[in-house]
Amino acid sequence: MEKTRPLWATPLQFVFACISYAVGLGNVWRFPYLCQMYGGGSFLVPYIIMLVVEGMPLLYLELAVGQRMRQGSIGAWRTVSPYLSGVGVASVVVSFFLCMYYNVVNAWAFWYLFHSFQDPLPWSVCPLNGNRTGYIEECEKASSTQYFWYRKTLNISPSIQESGAVQWEPALCLILAWLVVYLCILRGTESTGKVVYFTALLPYCVLIIYLVRGLTLHGATNGLAYMFTPKMEQLANPKAWINAATQIFFSLGLGFGSLIAFASYNEPSNNCQKHAIIVSIINSSTSIFASIVTFSIYGFKATFNYESCLNKVILLLTNSFDLEDGFLTANNLEQVKDYLASAYPSKYSEVFPQIKNCSLETELETAVQGTGLAFIVYTEAIKNMEVSQLWSVLYFFMLLLLGIGSMLGNTAAILTPLTDSKVISSYLPKEAISGLVCLANCAIGMLFTMEAGSYWFDIFNDYAATLSLLLIVLAETVAVCYLYGLSRFESDLKAMTGRALNWYWKAMWGGVSPLLIISLFIFYLSDYITTGTLRYQAWDAAQ
């Protein structure tokens, strides 16, 4: 007799697994950046439209396919048509690429978490030089947070050609990150089902604590005003729409095969339409919620830097012109500068090159995403908070939960097709298959712990799963609607769930979503072609 397929203990477990997978680092470090770049509040217009015409329909499609075929990506697409096995194989390969580099972020989060218990925080001050007469020059030229990230964490090389040696501390953190992932996926849905309650719910607890703290910080309102002030002219910018579509697409984790794998452990009668709507709305709401937290901290950091800059100018002018202490303030600074320039032109011209131009708007416009936001901007803000160790521990604990939650989905996309294979599962138990996948990924992942590892990370992050995913999801929608047949799939869904498919889903699957994917694909392809020589940013220790 054929083995019965394991199931989620409750439908809630399945929903939490999907939320834990979809709500990841992109919600915290990519969405706020896009808001900043494309018009603050006005970016929500293309974002919500893309959620409705692309995110929800494609999420529902993948969940429905997984639940109907009750197999991982390879088996599911082979059942649709024997010629479509390659779509499943492509999903597994892309998920393997993702796992190789994604867990490195968790390794970095572990590294920062362990350092968060020190007082003072190691990135809050520059270390002293060899003869203890001053600070290390590289740190003074950059900042203590940049120095800790580029030199202490990555020990980064000047270019990708100089690969350097494996850094043993990040390497140990990577082994730890893979060990944690292995323990979470050890027994398939049994163990994953219990872990997702934590990885789905705890990040929200941390975000709520951070929201309360963020709103009470000095200058938080400046950041929130910047976020919520819509720049309507950005709606005419095609890049705003393309980035909204891309963010929805990658944030929900479409095309990797993870959603198909999760849905394959559902009861056939499960209402996956309702779950698709719930997961996509929660995912997008989290992005907006995380942005409010991020922008309140942005506002605090920008205001802190702006006021520090003003204080330096005030001190410089007070000392240079022997002014009375307390006479110069932020309010009368501009008038006094004009007076000094006209009354003492020669002396003012000597001092002028040292006077910085302080601007709150410029501070707020400094847009950072990805690792720069997580490990430099946030740590910069945290070091200036009271009880900074507590906020640092909370923040990196949240990053870890988000990262591990996404890794559970990424590994499920690889493991489900492997454990479904009768050939592999007849020779190896589930635990051994999971162990081998984790071991292989960890071994290849050591590349990212070398001195040039950060550059390789950027290459994988930018190119491993962009065009390929668009192509996979396009193949999926065409396969269901035109090879398998939309009416046949509709009758399958009705037999499974007892609900008829309404016109909205049919219109999106049959026309709107595929056209949108094709246009995104063309844009990315033309963008690659017109970019010319690909460049990357390198760290120059001397500058």
CSV table of C-alpha atoms in Angstrom, one decimal, residues 12 29 80 107:
chain,number,residue,atom,x,y,z
A,12,LEU,CA,-4.0,27.3,11.1
A,29,TRP,CA,14.7,46.0,4.5
A,80,VAL,CA,-0.2,18.5,-15.1
A,107,ALA,CA,24.8,33.8,10.2
